Amino acid sequence: MGTEDAAGKPLAEQVYENVSRLIVSGELAAGEPLVQEKIAAQFDVSRTPVRDALTQLTTDGLATLVASRGYFVTDLSRNQVEDVFEVRAALEELALRSAFGRHTPKDLLHLRTLAAEARLCSPTDGMEVFDVSLRFHRRLVEPCPNGYMLELLGSVWSHPVQRRIALTYKPGQEHVERVASDHERIIDALEAHDLAKATEILRICHDPADERGGPIVE
Amino acid sequence: MGTEDAAGKPLAEQVYENVSRLIVSGELAAGEPLVQEKIAAQFDVSRTPVRDALTQLTTDGLATLVASRGYFVTDLSRNQVEDVFEVRAALEELALRSAFGRHTPKDLLHLRTLAAEARLCSPTDGMEVFDVSLRFHRRLVEPCPNGYMLELLGSVWSHPVQRRIALTYKPGQEHVERVASDHERIIDALEAHDLAKATEILRICHDPADERGGPIVE
DNA sequence: ACAGTACACACTGTATACAGTAGACTGAAG
DNA sequence: CTTCAGTCTACTGTATACAGTGTGTACTGT
């Protein structure tokens, strides 16, 4: 057998994505053992790509390696949701401060489009709303000249907890509207060169009660 | 062969540490190819643990995987030193704010010890000074209740750039003294319940011109 | 001299076999 | 009924063989 299969991606990557999705969605419960051989059988590959995937899942915090006992699904609830959101808020604010004044008219236009896009989301699809919102935030801080900051933010955004939330919350119509208008107000503030106002609204965006929409299952 | 050798650690871990050190110290130049077979031969192991190590090095940003071409040493100079320091400073300040008021008398005592330890360092051993200083900073923010924040800070502290600097700078006597006294002044501020002062001194600590001691080779 | 093609090489991707270890289970002895 | 020892089993750690891919290179034809 060659290097890649029909999907054109290395098997390790495919396994990583599949197992990752299973963990984030909760189909694989916290603490559940991740046995190389079983996963290999499940996806009809050998243990080698499974090992690669597990190593990566471990460094990503989705799996935990216990001594020479085995791999287990990390307990996401321990990585406190509040903690991640607090860090995300703080980092985004820092990045926005650095990005402030660097948005081109084109950037702002693009942001407007992204903000409006939120209204087109299905109010019942948490993942979609979350995704659109994230794209806005990503774009918002992109002009920040500190590459490492953006890199770190990227890892916060893709933190398991974030994706877990996206899968489990039900936004509702008024929340979708709220997201869109908050985002638009941030753009307004940027256009008015009002950093204080922009960060203030950004903080509201990150108010857990608002961003999450609903309660988290755990 | 079994699972572990004389050192008692999995081979993958040993390989990771060795290659990591070679990269950080600059013995393996940026862009240099990291060939599995050669590394395997060099450390007298098979390709399997080498693969594991390389996967981890890649997610750590020390190595880069190009298509199905091969692994290469990441160019550290691209991960701007300034960027990492800026993020480190910002995150540490955030963490210190959260930790403020949570230091027990025992914590403060321990911090005093760590601060004083800097004076015992050899002024020519950059690594030692850096290490002692890092231990202080780590301890300083430890009471921060946000586990994720501390986790993220951990990854910033262990960023290749940080270690590279530690290896390449020459502190000098007056710098060692400066580190110790800065640290002590932070403790003074904490004991006086003066958050503003503590963060102010912390910021000085992170002034690149000060923290680095000397110019960076690149 | 130059372009195009075929080949060889170097490397990763993958599969699989075997060795070692730590907990689980079973049985006997107290 | 409890406790301990011995074995069993399930899993990871490791080595290695083979397949596939992309790049450089030599060779051919013009």
CSV table of N, CA, C and O in Angstrom, one decimal, chain A residues 154-218:
chain,number,residue,atom,x,y,z
A,154,GLY,N,-4.6,31.2,17.7
A,154,GLY,CA,-5.1,30.1,16.9
A,154,GLY,C,-5.3,28.8,17.7
A,154,GLY,O,-6.3,28.1,17.5
A,155,SER,N,-4.3,28.6,18.6
A,155,SER,CA,-4.4,27.4,19.4
A,155,SER,C,-5.5,27.5,20.4
A,155,SER,O,-6.1,26.5,20.8
A,156,VAL,N,-5.8,28.7,20.9
A,156,VAL,CA,-6.9,28.9,21.8
A,156,VAL,C,-8.2,28.7,21.1
A,156,VAL,O,-9.1,28.0,21.6
A,157,TRP,N,-8.3,29.2,19.9
A,157,TRP,CA,-9.5,29.1,19.1
A,157,TRP,C,-9.9,27.7,18.8
A,157,TRP,O,-11.0,27.3,18.7
A,158,SER,N,-8.8,26.9,18.6
A,158,SER,CA,-9.1,25.5,18.2
A,158,SER,C,-9.0,24.6,19.4
A,158,SER,O,-9.0,23.4,19.3
A,159,HIS,N,-9.0,25.2,20.6
A,159,HIS,CA,-9.0,24.4,21.8
A,159,HIS,C,-10.3,23.5,21.8
A,159,HIS,O,-11.4,24.0,21.5
A,160,PRO,N,-10.1,22.2,22.2
A,160,PRO,CA,-11.2,21.3,22.3
A,160,PRO,C,-12.5,21.9,22.9
A,160,PRO,O,-13.6,21.7,22.4
A,161,VAL,N,-12.3,22.6,24.0
A,161,VAL,CA,-13.4,23.2,24.7
A,161,VAL,C,-14.3,24.1,23.8
A,161,VAL,O,-15.5,24.1,23.8
A,162,GLN,N,-13.6,24.9,22.9
A,162,GLN,CA,-14.3,25.8,22.0
A,162,GLN,C,-15.2,24.9,21.1
A,162,GLN,O,-16.3,25.3,20.9
A,163,ARG,N,-14.6,23.9,20.5
A,163,ARG,CA,-15.3,23.1,19.6
A,163,ARG,C,-16.5,22.4,20.2
A,163,ARG,O,-17.6,22.2,19.7
A,164,ARG,N,-16.2,21.9,21.5
A,164,ARG,CA,-17.2,21.3,22.2
A,164,ARG,C,-18.5,22.2,22.4
A,164,ARG,O,-19.6,21.8,22.2
A,165,ILE,N,-18.2,23.4,22.8
A,165,ILE,CA,-19.2,24.4,23.0
A,165,ILE,C,-20.0,24.6,21.7
A,165,ILE,O,-21.2,24.5,21.7
A,166,ALA,N,-19.3,24.7,20.6
A,166,ALA,CA,-19.9,25.0,19.3
A,166,ALA,C,-20.9,23.8,19.0
A,166,ALA,O,-22.0,24.1,18.4
A,167,LEU,N,-20.6,22.6,19.4
A,167,LEU,CA,-21.4,21.5,19.1
A,167,LEU,C,-22.7,21.4,20.0
A,167,LEU,O,-23.6,20.8,19.6
A,168,THR,N,-22.5,22.0,21.2
A,168,THR,CA,-23.6,21.7,22.2
A,168,THR,C,-24.5,22.8,22.5
A,168,THR,O,-25.4,22.7,23.3
A,169,TYR,N,-24.2,24.0,21.9
A,169,TYR,CA,-25.1,25.1,22.3
A,169,TYR,C,-26.2,25.4,21.2
A,169,TYR,O,-26.0,25.1,20.0
A,170,LYS,N,-27.3,25.9,21.6
A,170,LYS,CA,-28.4,26.3,20.7
A,170,LYS,C,-28.5,27.8,20.8
A,170,LYS,O,-28.9,28.3,21.8
A,171,PRO,N,-28.1,28.5,19.7
A,171,PRO,CA,-28.1,29.9,19.8
A,171,PRO,C,-29.4,30.6,19.9
A,171,PRO,O,-29.7,31.4,20.8
A,172,GLY,N,-30.3,30.3,19.0
A,172,GLY,CA,-31.6,31.0,19.0
A,172,GLY,C,-31.5,32.2,18.1
A,172,GLY,O,-30.4,32.8,17.9
A,173,GLN,N,-32.7,32.7,17.6
A,173,GLN,CA,-32.7,33.8,16.7
A,173,GLN,C,-32.1,35.1,17.3
A,173,GLN,O,-31.3,35.8,16.7
A,174,GLU,N,-32.5,35.4,18.5
A,174,GLU,CA,-32.1,36.7,19.1
A,174,GLU,C,-30.6,36.7,19.4
A,174,GLU,O,-29.9,37.7,19.3
A,175,HIS,N,-30.0,35.5,19.6
A,175,HIS,CA,-28.6,35.4,19.8
A,175,HIS,C,-27.8,35.7,18.6
A,175,HIS,O,-26.8,36.4,18.5
A,176,VAL,N,-28.3,35.1,17.5
A,176,VAL,CA,-27.7,35.3,16.2
A,176,VAL,C,-27.7,36.8,15.8
A,176,VAL,O,-26.7,37.4,15.4
A,177,GLU,N,-28.8,37.4,16.1
A,177,GLU,CA,-28.9,38.9,15.8
A,177,GLU,C,-27.9,39.6,16.7
A,177,GLU,O,-27.3,40.6,16.3
A,178,ARG,N,-27.8,39.2,18.0
A,178,ARG,CA,-26.9,39.9,18.9
A,178,ARG,C,-25.4,39.8,18.4
A,178,ARG,O,-24.7,40.8,18.5
A,179,VAL,N,-25.1,38.6,18.0
A,179,VAL,CA,-23.7,38.4,17.5
A,179,VAL,C,-23.4,39.3,16.3
A,179,VAL,O,-22.4,40.0,16.3
A,180,ALA,N,-24.4,39.3,15.4
A,180,ALA,CA,-24.2,40.2,14.2
A,180,ALA,C,-24.1,41.7,14.6
A,180,ALA,O,-23.2,42.4,14.1
A,181,SER,N,-24.9,42.1,15.5
A,181,SER,CA,-24.9,43.5,15.8
A,181,SER,C,-23.7,43.9,16.7
A,181,SER,O,-23.1,45.0,16.5
A,182,ASP,N,-23.3,43.0,17.5
A,182,ASP,CA,-22.0,43.3,18.3
A,182,ASP,C,-20.9,43.4,17.4
A,182,ASP,O,-20.1,44.3,17.5
A,183,HIS,N,-20.8,42.5,16.4
A,183,HIS,CA,-19.7,42.6,15.5
A,183,HIS,C,-19.7,43.9,14.7
A,183,HIS,O,-18.7,44.5,14.4
A,184,GLU,N,-20.9,44.3,14.3
A,184,GLU,CA,-21.0,45.5,13.5
A,184,GLU,C,-20.7,46.7,14.3
A,184,GLU,O,-20.0,47.7,13.8
A,185,ARG,N,-21.0,46.7,15.6
A,185,ARG,CA,-20.6,47.8,16.5
A,185,ARG,C,-19.1,47.9,16.7
A,185,ARG,O,-18.6,49.0,16.9
A,186,ILE,N,-18.5,46.7,16.6
A,186,ILE,CA,-17.0,46.8,16.7
A,186,ILE,C,-16.4,47.5,15.5
A,186,ILE,O,-15.5,48.3,15.6
A,187,ILE,N,-17.0,47.1,14.3
A,187,ILE,CA,-16.5,47.7,13.1
A,187,ILE,C,-16.8,49.3,13.2
A,187,ILE,O,-15.9,50.1,12.8
A,188,ASP,N,-17.9,49.6,13.7
A,188,ASP,CA,-18.2,51.1,13.8
A,188,ASP,C,-17.2,51.7,14.6
A,188,ASP,O,-16.7,52.8,14.3
A,189,ALA,N,-16.8,51.1,15.7
A,189,ALA,CA,-15.8,51.7,16.6
A,189,ALA,C,-14.5,51.8,16.0
A,189,ALA,O,-13.8,52.8,16.1
A,190,LEU,N,-14.1,50.8,15.2
A,190,LEU,CA,-12.9,50.8,14.5
A,190,LEU,C,-12.8,52.0,13.5
A,190,LEU,O,-11.9,52.7,13.4
A,191,GLU,N,-14.0,52.1,12.8
A,191,GLU,CA,-14.0,53.2,11.8
A,191,GLU,C,-14.0,54.6,12.5
A,191,GLU,O,-13.5,55.6,11.9
A,192,ALA,N,-14.5,54.6,13.7
A,192,ALA,CA,-14.5,55.9,14.4
A,192,ALA,C,-13.1,56.1,15.2
A,192,ALA,O,-13.0,57.0,16.0
A,193,HIS,N,-12.2,55.2,15.0
A,193,HIS,CA,-10.9,55.2,15.7
A,193,HIS,C,-11.1,55.2,17.2
A,193,HIS,O,-10.3,55.9,17.9
A,194,ASP,N,-12.0,54.5,17.7
A,194,ASP,CA,-12.3,54.4,19.1
A,194,ASP,C,-11.9,53.1,19.7
A,194,ASP,O,-12.7,52.1,19.7
A,195,LEU,N,-10.7,52.9,20.0
A,195,LEU,CA,-10.2,51.7,20.5
A,195,LEU,C,-10.9,51.2,21.8
A,195,LEU,O,-11.2,50.0,22.0
A,196,ALA,N,-11.1,52.2,22.7
A,196,ALA,CA,-11.7,51.8,24.0
A,196,ALA,C,-13.1,51.2,23.8
A,196,ALA,O,-13.4,50.2,24.4
A,197,LYS,N,-13.8,51.8,22.9
A,197,LYS,CA,-15.2,51.3,22.6
A,197,LYS,C,-15.1,49.9,21.9
A,197,LYS,O,-15.9,49.0,22.3
A,198,ALA,N,-14.2,49.7,21.0
A,198,ALA,CA,-14.0,48.5,20.3
A,198,ALA,C,-13.7,47.3,21.3
A,198,ALA,O,-14.3,46.3,21.3
A,199,THR,N,-12.8,47.6,22.2
A,199,THR,CA,-12.4,46.6,23.2
A,199,THR,C,-13.5,46.3,24.2
A,199,THR,O,-13.7,45.2,24.6
A,200,GLU,N,-14.3,47.4,24.5
A,200,GLU,CA,-15.4,47.2,25.4
A,200,GLU,C,-16.4,46.2,24.8
A,200,GLU,O,-16.9,45.3,25.5
A,201,ILE,N,-16.8,46.4,23.6
A,201,ILE,CA,-17.8,45.6,22.9
A,201,ILE,C,-17.2,44.1,22.8
A,201,ILE,O,-17.9,43.2,23.0
A,202,LEU,N,-15.9,44.1,22.5
A,202,LEU,CA,-15.3,42.8,22.3
A,202,LEU,C,-15.4,42.0,23.6
A,202,LEU,O,-15.7,40.8,23.6
A,203,ARG,N,-15.2,42.7,24.7
A,203,ARG,CA,-15.4,42.1,26.1
A,203,ARG,C,-16.8,41.5,26.2
A,203,ARG,O,-17.0,40.4,26.8
A,204,ILE,N,-17.8,42.3,25.8
A,204,ILE,CA,-19.1,41.8,25.9
A,204,ILE,C,-19.3,40.6,25.1
A,204,ILE,O,-20.0,39.6,25.5
A,205,CYS,N,-18.7,40.6,23.9
A,205,CYS,CA,-18.8,39.4,23.1
A,205,CYS,C,-18.3,38.1,23.8
A,205,CYS,O,-18.8,37.0,23.6
A,206,HIS,N,-17.3,38.3,24.7
A,206,HIS,CA,-16.7,37.2,25.3
A,206,HIS,C,-17.4,36.9,26.7
A,206,HIS,O,-16.9,36.0,27.4
A,207,ASP,N,-18.4,37.7,27.0
A,207,ASP,CA,-19.1,37.3,28.2
A,207,ASP,C,-19.7,35.9,28.0
A,207,ASP,O,-20.5,35.7,27.1
A,208,PRO,N,-19.3,35.0,28.8
A,208,PRO,CA,-19.7,33.6,28.7
A,208,PRO,C,-21.2,33.5,28.5
A,208,PRO,O,-21.7,32.8,27.6
A,209,ALA,N,-22.0,34.2,29.3
A,209,ALA,CA,-23.4,34.1,29.2
A,209,ALA,C,-23.9,34.5,27.8
A,209,ALA,O,-24.9,33.9,27.3
A,210,ASP,N,-23.2,35.3,27.2
A,210,ASP,CA,-23.6,35.8,25.9
A,210,ASP,C,-23.1,34.9,24.7
A,210,ASP,O,-23.8,34.3,23.9
A,211,GLU,N,-21.8,34.7,24.8
A,211,GLU,CA,-21.1,33.9,23.7
A,211,GLU,C,-21.6,32.5,23.6
A,211,GLU,O,-21.8,32.0,22.5
A,212,ARG,N,-21.8,31.9,24.7
A,212,ARG,CA,-22.2,30.5,24.8
A,212,ARG,C,-23.7,30.3,24.4
A,212,ARG,O,-24.0,29.2,23.9
A,213,GLY,N,-24.5,31.3,24.6
A,213,GLY,CA,-25.9,31.1,24.2
A,213,GLY,C,-26.6,30.3,25.3
A,213,GLY,O,-27.5,30.8,25.9
A,214,GLY,N,-26.2,29.1,25.5
A,214,GLY,CA,-26.9,28.3,26.4
A,214,GLY,C,-26.0,27.6,27.4
A,214,GLY,O,-24.8,27.8,27.3
A,215,PRO,N,-26.5,26.8,28.2
A,215,PRO,CA,-25.7,26.0,29.2
A,215,PRO,C,-24.9,25.0,28.5
A,215,PRO,O,-25.2,24.5,27.4
A,216,ILE,N,-23.7,24.6,29.1
A,216,ILE,CA,-22.9,23.6,28.5
A,216,ILE,C,-23.2,22.3,29.2
A,216,ILE,O,-23.5,22.2,30.3
A,217,VAL,N,-23.2,21.3,28.3
A,217,VAL,CA,-23.4,19.9,28.9
A,217,VAL,C,-22.0,19.4,29.4
A,217,VAL,O,-21.0,19.7,28.8
A,218,GLU,N,-22.0,18.8,30.5
A,218,GLU,CA,-20.8,18.2,31.0
A,218,GLU,C,-21.2,17.2,32.1
A,218,GLU,O,-21.9,17.5,33.0
